[in-house]
JSON list of C-alpha atoms and ligand atoms in Angstrom, two decimals:
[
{"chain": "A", "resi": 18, "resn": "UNK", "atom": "CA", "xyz": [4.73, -6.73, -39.37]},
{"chain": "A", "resi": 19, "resn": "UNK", "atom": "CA", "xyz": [6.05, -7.58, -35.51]},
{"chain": "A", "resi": 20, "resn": "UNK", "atom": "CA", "xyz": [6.54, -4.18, -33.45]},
{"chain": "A", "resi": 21, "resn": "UNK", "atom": "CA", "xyz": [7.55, -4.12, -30.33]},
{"chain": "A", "resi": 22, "resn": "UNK", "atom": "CA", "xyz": [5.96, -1.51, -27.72]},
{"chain": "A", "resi": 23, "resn": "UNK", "atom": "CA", "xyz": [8.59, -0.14, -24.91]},
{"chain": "A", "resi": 24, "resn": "UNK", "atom": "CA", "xyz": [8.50, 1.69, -21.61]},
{"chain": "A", "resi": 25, "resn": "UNK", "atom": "CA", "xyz": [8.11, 2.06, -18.17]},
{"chain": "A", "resi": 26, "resn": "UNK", "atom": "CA", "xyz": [4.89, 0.76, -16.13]},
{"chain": "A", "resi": 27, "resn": "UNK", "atom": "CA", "xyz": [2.18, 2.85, -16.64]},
{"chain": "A", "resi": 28, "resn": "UNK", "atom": "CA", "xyz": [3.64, 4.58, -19.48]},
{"chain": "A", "resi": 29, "resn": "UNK", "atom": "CA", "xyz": [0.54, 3.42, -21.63]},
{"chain": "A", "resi": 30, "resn": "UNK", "atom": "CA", "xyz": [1.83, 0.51, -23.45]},
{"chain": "A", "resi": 31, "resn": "UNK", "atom": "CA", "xyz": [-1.07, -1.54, -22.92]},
{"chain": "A", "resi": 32, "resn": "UNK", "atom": "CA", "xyz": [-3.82, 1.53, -24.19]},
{"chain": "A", "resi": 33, "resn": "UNK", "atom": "CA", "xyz": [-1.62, 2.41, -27.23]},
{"chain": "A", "resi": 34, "resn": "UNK", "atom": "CA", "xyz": [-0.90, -1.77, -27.97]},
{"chain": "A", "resi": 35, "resn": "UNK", "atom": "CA", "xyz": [-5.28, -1.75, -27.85]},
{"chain": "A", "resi": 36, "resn": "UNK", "atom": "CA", "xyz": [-5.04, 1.26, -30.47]},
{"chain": "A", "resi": 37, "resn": "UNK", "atom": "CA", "xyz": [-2.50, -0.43, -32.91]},
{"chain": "A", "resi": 38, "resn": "UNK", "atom": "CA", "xyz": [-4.68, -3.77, -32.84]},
{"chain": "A", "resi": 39, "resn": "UNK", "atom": "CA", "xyz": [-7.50, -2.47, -33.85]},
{"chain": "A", "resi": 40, "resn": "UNK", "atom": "CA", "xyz": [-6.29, -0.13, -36.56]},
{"chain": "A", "resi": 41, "resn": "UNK", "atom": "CA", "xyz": [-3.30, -2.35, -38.11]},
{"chain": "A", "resi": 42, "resn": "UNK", "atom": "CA", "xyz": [-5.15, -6.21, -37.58]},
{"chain": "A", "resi": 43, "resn": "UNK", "atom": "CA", "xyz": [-2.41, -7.07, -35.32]},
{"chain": "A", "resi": 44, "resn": "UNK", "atom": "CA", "xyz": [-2.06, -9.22, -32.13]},
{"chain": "A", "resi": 45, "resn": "UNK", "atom": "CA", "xyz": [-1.44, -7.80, -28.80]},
{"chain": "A", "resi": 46, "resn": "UNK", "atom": "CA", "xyz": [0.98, -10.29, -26.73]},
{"chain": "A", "resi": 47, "resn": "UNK", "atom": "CA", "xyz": [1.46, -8.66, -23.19]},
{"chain": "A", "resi": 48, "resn": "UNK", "atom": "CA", "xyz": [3.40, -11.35, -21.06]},
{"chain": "A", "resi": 49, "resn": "UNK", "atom": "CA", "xyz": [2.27, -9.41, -17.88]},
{"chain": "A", "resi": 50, "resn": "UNK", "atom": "CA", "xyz": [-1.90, -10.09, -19.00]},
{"chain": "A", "resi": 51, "resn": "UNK", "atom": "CA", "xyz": [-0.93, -14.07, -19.55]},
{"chain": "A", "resi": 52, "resn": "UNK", "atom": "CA", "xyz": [1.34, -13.84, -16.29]},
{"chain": "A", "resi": 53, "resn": "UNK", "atom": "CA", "xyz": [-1.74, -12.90, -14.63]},
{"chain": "A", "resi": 54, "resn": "UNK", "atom": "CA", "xyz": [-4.01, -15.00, -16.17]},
{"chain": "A", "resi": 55, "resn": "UNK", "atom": "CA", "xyz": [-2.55, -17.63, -14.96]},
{"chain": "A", "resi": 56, "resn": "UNK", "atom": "CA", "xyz": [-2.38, -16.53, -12.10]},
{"chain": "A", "resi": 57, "resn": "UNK", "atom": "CA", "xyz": [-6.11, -16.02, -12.14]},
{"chain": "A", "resi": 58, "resn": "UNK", "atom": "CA", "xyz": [-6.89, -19.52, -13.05]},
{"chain": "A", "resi": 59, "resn": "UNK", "atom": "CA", "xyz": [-4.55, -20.78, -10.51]},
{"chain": "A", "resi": 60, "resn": "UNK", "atom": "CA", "xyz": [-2.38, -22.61, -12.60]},
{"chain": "A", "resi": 61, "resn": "UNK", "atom": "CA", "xyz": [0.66, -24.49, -11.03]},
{"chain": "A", "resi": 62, "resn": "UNK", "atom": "CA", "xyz": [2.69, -21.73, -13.09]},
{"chain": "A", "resi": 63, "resn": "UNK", "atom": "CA", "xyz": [0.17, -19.22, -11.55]},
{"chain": "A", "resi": 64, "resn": "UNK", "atom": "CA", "xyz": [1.31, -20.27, -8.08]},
{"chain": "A", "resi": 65, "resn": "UNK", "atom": "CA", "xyz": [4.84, -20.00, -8.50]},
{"chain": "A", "resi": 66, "resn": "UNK", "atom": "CA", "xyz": [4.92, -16.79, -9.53]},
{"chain": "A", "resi": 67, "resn": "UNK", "atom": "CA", "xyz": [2.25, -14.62, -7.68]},
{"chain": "A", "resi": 68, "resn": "UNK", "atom": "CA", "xyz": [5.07, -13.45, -4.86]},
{"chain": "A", "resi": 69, "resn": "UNK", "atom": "CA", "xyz": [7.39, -12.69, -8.03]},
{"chain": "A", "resi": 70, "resn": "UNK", "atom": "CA", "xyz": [4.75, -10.39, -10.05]},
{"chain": "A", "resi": 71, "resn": "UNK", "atom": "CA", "xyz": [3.61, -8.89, -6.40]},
{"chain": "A", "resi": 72, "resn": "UNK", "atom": "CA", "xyz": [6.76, -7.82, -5.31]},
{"chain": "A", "resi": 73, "resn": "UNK", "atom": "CA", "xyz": [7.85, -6.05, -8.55]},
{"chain": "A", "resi": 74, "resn": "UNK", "atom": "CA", "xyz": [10.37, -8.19, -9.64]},
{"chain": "A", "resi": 75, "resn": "UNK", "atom": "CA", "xyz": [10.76, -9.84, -12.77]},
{"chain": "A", "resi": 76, "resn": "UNK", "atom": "CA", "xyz": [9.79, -13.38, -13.59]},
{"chain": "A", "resi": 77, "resn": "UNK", "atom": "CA", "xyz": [12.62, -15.89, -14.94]},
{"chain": "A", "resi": 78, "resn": "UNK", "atom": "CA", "xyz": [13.44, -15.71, -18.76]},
{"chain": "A", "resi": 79, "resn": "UNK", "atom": "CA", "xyz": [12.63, -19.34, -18.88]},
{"chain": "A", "resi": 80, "resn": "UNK", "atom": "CA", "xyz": [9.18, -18.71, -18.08]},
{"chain": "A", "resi": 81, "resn": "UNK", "atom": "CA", "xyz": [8.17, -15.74, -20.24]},
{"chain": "A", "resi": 82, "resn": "UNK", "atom": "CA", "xyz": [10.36, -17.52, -22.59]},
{"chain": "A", "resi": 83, "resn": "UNK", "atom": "CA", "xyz": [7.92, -20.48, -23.25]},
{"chain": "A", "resi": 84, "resn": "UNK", "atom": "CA", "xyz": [5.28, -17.94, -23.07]},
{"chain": "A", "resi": 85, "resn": "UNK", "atom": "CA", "xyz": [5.86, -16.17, -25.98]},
{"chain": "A", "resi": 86, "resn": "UNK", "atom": "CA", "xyz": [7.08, -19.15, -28.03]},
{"chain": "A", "resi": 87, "resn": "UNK", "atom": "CA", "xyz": [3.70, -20.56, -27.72]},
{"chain": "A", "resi": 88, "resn": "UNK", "atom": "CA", "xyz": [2.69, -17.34, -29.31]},
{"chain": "A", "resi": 89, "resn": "UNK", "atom": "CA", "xyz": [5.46, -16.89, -32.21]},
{"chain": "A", "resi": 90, "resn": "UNK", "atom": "CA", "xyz": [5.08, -20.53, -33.01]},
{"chain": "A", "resi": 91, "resn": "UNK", "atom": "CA", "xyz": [1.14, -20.06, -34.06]},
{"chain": "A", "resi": 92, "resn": "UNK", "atom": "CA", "xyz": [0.86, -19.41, -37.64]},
{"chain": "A", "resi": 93, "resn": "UNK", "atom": "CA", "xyz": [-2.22, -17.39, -36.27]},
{"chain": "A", "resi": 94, "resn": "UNK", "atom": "CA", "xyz": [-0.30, -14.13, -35.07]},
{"chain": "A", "resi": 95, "resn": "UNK", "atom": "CA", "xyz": [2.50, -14.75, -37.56]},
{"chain": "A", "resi": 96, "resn": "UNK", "atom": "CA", "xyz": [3.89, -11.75, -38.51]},
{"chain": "A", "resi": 97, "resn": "UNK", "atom": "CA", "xyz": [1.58, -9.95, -36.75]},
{"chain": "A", "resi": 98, "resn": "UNK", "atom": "CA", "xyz": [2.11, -9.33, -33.13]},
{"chain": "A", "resi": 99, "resn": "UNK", "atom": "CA", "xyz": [2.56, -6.27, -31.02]},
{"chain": "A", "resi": 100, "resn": "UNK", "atom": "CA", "xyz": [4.83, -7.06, -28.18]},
{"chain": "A", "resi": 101, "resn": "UNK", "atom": "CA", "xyz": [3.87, -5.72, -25.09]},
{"chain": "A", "resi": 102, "resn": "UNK", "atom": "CA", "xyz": [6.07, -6.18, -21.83]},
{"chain": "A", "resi": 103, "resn": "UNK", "atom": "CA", "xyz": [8.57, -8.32, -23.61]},
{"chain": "A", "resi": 104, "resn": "UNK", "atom": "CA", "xyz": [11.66, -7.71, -24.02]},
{"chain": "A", "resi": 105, "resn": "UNK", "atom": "CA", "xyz": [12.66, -6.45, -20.79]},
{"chain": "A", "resi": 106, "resn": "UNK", "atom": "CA", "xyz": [16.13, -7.10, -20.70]},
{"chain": "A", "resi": 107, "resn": "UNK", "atom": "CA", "xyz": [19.19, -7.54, -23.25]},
{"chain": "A", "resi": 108, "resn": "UNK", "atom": "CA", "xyz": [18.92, -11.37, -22.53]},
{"chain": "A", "resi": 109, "resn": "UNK", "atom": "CA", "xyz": [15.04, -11.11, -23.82]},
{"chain": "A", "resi": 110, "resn": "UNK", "atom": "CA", "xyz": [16.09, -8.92, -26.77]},
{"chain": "A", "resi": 111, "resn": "UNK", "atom": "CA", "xyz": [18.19, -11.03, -27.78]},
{"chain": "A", "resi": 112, "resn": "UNK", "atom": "CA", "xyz": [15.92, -14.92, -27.08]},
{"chain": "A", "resi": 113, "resn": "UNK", "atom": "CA", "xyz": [13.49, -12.85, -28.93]},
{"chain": "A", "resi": 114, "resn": "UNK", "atom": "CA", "xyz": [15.67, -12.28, -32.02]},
{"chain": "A", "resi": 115, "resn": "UNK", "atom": "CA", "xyz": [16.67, -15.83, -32.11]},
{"chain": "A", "resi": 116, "resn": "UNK", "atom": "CA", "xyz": [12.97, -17.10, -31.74]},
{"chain": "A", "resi": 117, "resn": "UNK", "atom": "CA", "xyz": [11.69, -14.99, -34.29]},
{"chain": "A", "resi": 118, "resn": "UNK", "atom": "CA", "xyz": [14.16, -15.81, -36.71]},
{"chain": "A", "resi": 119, "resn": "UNK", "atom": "CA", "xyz": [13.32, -19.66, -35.76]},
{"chain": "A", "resi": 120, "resn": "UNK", "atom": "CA", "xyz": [10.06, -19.08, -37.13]},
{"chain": "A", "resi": 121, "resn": "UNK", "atom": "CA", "xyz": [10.85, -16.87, -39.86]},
{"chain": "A", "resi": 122, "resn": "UNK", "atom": "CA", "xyz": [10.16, -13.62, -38.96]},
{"chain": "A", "resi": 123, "resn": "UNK", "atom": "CA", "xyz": [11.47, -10.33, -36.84]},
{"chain": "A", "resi": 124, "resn": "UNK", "atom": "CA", "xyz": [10.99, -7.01, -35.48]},
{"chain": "A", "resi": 125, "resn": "UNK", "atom": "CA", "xyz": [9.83, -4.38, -37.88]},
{"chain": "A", "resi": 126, "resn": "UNK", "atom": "CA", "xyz": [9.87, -1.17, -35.45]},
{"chain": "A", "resi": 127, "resn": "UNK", "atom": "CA", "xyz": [10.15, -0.86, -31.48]},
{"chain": "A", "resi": 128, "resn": "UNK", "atom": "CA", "xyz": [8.05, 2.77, -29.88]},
{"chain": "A", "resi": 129, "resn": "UNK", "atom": "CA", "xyz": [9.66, 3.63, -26.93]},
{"chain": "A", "resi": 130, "resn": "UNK", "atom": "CA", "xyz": [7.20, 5.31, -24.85]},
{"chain": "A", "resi": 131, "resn": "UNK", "atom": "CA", "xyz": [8.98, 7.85, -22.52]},
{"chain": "A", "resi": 132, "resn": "UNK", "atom": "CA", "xyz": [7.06, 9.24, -19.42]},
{"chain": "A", "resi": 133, "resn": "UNK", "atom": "CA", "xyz": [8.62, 10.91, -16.15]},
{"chain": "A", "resi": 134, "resn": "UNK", "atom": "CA", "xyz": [8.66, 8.50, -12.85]},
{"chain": "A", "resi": 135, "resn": "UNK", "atom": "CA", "xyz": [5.93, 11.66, -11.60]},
{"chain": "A", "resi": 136, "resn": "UNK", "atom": "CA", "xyz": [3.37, 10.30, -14.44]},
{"chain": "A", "resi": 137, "resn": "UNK", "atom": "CA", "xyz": [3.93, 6.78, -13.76]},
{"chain": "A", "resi": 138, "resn": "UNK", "atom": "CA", "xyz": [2.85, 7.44, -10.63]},
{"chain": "A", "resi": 139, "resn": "UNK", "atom": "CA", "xyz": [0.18, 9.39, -11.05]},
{"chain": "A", "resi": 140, "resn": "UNK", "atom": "CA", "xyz": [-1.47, 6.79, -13.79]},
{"chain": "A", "resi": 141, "resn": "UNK", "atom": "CA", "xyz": [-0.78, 3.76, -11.54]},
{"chain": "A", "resi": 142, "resn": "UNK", "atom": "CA", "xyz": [-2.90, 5.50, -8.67]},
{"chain": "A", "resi": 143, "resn": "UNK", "atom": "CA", "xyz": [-5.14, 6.20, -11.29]},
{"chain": "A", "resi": 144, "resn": "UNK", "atom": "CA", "xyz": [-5.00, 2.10, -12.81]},
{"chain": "A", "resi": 145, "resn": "UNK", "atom": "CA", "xyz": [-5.37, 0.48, -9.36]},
{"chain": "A", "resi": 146, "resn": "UNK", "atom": "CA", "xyz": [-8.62, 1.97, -8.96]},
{"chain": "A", "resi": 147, "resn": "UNK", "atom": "CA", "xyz": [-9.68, 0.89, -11.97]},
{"chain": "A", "resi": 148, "resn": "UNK", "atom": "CA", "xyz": [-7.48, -2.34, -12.71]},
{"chain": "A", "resi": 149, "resn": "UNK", "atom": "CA", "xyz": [-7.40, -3.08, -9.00]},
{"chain": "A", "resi": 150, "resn": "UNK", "atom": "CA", "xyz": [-3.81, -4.83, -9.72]},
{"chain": "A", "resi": 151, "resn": "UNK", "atom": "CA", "xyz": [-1.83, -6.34, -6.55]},
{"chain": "A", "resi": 152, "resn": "UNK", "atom": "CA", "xyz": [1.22, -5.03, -7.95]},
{"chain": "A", "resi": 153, "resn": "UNK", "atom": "CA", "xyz": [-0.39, -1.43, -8.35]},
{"chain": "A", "resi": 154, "resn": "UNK", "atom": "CA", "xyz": [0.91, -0.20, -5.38]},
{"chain": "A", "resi": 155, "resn": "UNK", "atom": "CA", "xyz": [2.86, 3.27, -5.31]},
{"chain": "A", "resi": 156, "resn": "UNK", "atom": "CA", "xyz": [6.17, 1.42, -3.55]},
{"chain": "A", "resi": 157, "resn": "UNK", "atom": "CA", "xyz": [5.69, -1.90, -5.84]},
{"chain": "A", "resi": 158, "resn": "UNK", "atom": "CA", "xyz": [5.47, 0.52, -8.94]},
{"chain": "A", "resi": 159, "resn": "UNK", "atom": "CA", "xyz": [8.61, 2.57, -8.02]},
{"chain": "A", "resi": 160, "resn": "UNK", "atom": "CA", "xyz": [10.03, -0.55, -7.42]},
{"chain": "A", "resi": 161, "resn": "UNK", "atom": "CA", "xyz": [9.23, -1.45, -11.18]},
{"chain": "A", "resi": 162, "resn": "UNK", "atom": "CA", "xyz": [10.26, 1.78, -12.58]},
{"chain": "A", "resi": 163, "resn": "UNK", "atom": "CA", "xyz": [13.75, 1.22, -10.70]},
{"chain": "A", "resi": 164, "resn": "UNK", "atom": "CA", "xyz": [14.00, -2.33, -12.55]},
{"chain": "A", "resi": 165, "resn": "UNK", "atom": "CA", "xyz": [12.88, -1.11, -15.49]},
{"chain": "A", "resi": 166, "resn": "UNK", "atom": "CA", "xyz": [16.32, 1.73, -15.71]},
{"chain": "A", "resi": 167, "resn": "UNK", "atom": "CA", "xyz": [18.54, -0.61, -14.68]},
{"chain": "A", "resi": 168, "resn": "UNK", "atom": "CA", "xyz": [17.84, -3.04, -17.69]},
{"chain": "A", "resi": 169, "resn": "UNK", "atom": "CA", "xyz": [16.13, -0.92, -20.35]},
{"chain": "A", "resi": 170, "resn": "UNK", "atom": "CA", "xyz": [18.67, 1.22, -21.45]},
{"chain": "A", "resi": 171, "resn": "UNK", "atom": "CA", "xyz": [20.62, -2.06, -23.09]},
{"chain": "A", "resi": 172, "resn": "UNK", "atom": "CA", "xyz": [17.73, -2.89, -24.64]},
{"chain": "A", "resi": 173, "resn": "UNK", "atom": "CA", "xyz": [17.21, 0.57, -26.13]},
{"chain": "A", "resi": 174, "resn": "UNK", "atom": "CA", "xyz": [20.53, 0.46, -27.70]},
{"chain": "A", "resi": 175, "resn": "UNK", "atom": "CA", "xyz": [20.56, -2.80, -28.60]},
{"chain": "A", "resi": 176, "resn": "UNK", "atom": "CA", "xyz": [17.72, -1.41, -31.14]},
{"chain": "A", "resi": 177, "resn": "UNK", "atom": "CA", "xyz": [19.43, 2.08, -31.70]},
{"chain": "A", "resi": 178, "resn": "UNK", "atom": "CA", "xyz": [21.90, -0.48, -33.29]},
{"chain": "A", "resi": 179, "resn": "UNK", "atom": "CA", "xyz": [19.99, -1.85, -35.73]},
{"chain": "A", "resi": 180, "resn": "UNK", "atom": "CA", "xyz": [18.06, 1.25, -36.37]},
{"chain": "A", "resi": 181, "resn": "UNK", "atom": "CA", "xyz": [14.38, -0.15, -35.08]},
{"chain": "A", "resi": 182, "resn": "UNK", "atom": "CA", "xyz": [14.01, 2.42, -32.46]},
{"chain": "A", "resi": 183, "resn": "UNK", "atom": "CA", "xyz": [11.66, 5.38, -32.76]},
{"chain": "A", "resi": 184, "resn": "UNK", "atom": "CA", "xyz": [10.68, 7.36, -29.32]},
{"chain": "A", "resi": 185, "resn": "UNK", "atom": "CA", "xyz": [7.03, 8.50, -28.60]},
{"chain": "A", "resi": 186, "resn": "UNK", "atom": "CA", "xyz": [6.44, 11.52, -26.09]},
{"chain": "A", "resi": 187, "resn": "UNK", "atom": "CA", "xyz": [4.16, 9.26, -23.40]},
{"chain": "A", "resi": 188, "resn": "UNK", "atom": "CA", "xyz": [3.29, 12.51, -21.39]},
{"chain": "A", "resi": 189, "resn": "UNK", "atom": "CA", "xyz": [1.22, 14.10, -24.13]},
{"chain": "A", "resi": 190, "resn": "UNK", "atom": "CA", "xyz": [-3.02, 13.02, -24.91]},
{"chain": "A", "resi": 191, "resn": "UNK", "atom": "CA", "xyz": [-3.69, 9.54, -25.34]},
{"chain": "A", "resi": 192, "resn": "UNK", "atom": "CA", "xyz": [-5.08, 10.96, -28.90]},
{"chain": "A", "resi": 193, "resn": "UNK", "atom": "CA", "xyz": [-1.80, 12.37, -29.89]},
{"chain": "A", "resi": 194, "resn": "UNK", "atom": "CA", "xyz": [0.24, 9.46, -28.82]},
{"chain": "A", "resi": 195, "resn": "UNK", "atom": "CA", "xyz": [-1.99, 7.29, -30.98]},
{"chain": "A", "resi": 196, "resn": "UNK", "atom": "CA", "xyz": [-1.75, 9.58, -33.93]},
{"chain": "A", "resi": 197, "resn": "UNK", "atom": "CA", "xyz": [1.94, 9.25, -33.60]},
{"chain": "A", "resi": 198, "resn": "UNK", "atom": "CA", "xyz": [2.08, 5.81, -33.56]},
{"chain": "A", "resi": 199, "resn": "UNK", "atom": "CA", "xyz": [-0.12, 5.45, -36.58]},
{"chain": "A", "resi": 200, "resn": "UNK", "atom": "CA", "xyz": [1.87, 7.80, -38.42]},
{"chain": "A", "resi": 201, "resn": "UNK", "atom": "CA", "xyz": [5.28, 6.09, -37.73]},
{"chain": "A", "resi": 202, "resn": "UNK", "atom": "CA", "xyz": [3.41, 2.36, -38.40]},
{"chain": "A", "resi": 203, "resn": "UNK", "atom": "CA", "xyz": [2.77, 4.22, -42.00]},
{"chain": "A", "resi": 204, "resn": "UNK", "atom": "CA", "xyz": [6.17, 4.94, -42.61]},
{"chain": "A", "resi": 205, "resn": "UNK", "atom": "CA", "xyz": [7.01, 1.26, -42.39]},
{"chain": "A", "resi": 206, "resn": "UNK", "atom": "CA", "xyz": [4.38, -0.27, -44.52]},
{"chain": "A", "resi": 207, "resn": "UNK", "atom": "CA", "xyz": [4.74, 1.95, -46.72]},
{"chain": "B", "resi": 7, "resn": "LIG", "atom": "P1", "xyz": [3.36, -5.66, -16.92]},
{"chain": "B", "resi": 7, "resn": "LIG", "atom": "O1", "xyz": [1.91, -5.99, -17.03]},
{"chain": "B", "resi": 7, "resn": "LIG", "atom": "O2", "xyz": [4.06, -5.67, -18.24]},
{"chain": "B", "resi": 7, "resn": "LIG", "atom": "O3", "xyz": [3.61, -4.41, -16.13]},
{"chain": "B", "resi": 7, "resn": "LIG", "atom": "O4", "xyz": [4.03, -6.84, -16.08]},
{"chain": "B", "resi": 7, "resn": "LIG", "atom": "C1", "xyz": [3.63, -7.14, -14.77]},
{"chain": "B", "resi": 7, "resn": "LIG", "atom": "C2", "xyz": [4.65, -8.07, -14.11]},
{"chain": "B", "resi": 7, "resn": "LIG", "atom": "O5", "xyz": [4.72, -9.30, -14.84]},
{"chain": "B", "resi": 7, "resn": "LIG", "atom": "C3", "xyz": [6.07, -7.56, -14.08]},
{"chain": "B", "resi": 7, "resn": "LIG", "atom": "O6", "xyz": [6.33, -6.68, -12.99]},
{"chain": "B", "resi": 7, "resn": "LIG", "atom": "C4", "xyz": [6.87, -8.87, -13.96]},
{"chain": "B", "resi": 7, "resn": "LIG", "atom": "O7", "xyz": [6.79, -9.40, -12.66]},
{"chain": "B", "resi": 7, "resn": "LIG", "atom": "C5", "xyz": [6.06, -9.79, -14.88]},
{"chain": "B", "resi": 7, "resn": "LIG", "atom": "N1", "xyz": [6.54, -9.71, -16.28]},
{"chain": "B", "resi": 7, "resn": "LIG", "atom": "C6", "xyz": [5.86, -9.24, -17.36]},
{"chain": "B", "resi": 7, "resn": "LIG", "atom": "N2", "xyz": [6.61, -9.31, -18.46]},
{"chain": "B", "resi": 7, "resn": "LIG", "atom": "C7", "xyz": [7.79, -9.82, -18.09]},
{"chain": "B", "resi": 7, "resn": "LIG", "atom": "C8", "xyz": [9.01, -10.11, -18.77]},
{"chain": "B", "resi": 7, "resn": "LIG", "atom": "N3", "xyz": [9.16, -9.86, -20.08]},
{"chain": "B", "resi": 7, "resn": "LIG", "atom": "N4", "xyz": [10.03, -10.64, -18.06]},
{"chain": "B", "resi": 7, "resn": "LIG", "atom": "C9", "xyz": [9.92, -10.90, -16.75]},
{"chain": "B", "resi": 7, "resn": "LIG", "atom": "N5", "xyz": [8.82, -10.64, -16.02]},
{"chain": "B", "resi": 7, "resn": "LIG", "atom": "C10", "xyz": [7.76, -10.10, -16.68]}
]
């Protein structure tokens, strides 16, 4: 099982992706954690996109591209990966369709996490102090939330299409959101 996790910054993505690993055995790829990894280890990679990732804006296809390739292409995570951050846009969707299909495999449900541009803020201001991200700022992360409804609404219905798509309330409990995502996880394997 591949699932795909959906939604603004800050809607939770990364908390609920920790939740689904541990209780379905899957593999959390977030492209923004290996973004910033590399970052971290000051990788020529690393260097060449710090400005990108601090000013909000999205790194080039080709890049995350490779990234999750590496991933898909392990017969470690395969058919068993939790997609966090990735796809962004319809171009994404649809690299990720092709390179899952390369390898024999595809999407088996995408949550959509919805929460209000007033929460995201709210939880960024309350990640930065704990996360202490660069790109945690309240203007970067507006910024993001702007990119993010420009491109996500092709990618939602480029799932609606094939009838992957299920929406999660992201304002309620973390608890609740969790429960909700276990329950829908259920009702695919059955
Ligand atoms: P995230 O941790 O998912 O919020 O991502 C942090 C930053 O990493 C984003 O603002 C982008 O600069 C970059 N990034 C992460 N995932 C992608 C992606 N799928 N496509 C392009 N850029 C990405």
């Amino acid at each position: 099982m591949n699932l795909v996790i959906f939604g603004p910054p800050g809607a939770g993505k990364g908390t609920q992706s920790k939740f689904i690993v541990n209780e379905f055995n899957l593999y959390q790829l977030s492209t923004g954690d290996l973004l910033r990894n590399e970052i971290k280890n000051k990788t020529e990679l690393g260097l060449k996109i710090s400005s990108i990732i601090n000013s909000g804006e999205l790194v080039s296809d080709e890049i995350v591209g490779s990234l999750i390739e590496k991933f898909i292409s392990n017969e470690k995570y395969q058919n068993k990966i939790i997609f966090d951050g990735y796809p962004r846009t319809l171009s994404q969707a649809q690299n990720l369709d092709k390179l899952l299909k390369k390898y024999h495999q595809k999407i088996d449900m995408v949550l959509k996490l919805s929460v209000s541009l007033e929460s995201v803020k709210k939880r960024i201001r309350e990640r930065q102090i704990q996360e202490k991200r660069t790109d945690d700022n309240e203007d970067i992360a507006i910024k993001r939330f702007k990119n993010y409804e420009k491109s996500s609404e092709q990618v939602l219905d480029y799932y609606k299409q094939t009838n992957l798509l299920k929406v999660v309330n992201g304002e309620s409990g973390i608890a609740e959101i969790s429960i909700e995502i276990s329950e829908l996880i259920k009702s695919i394997k059955g």
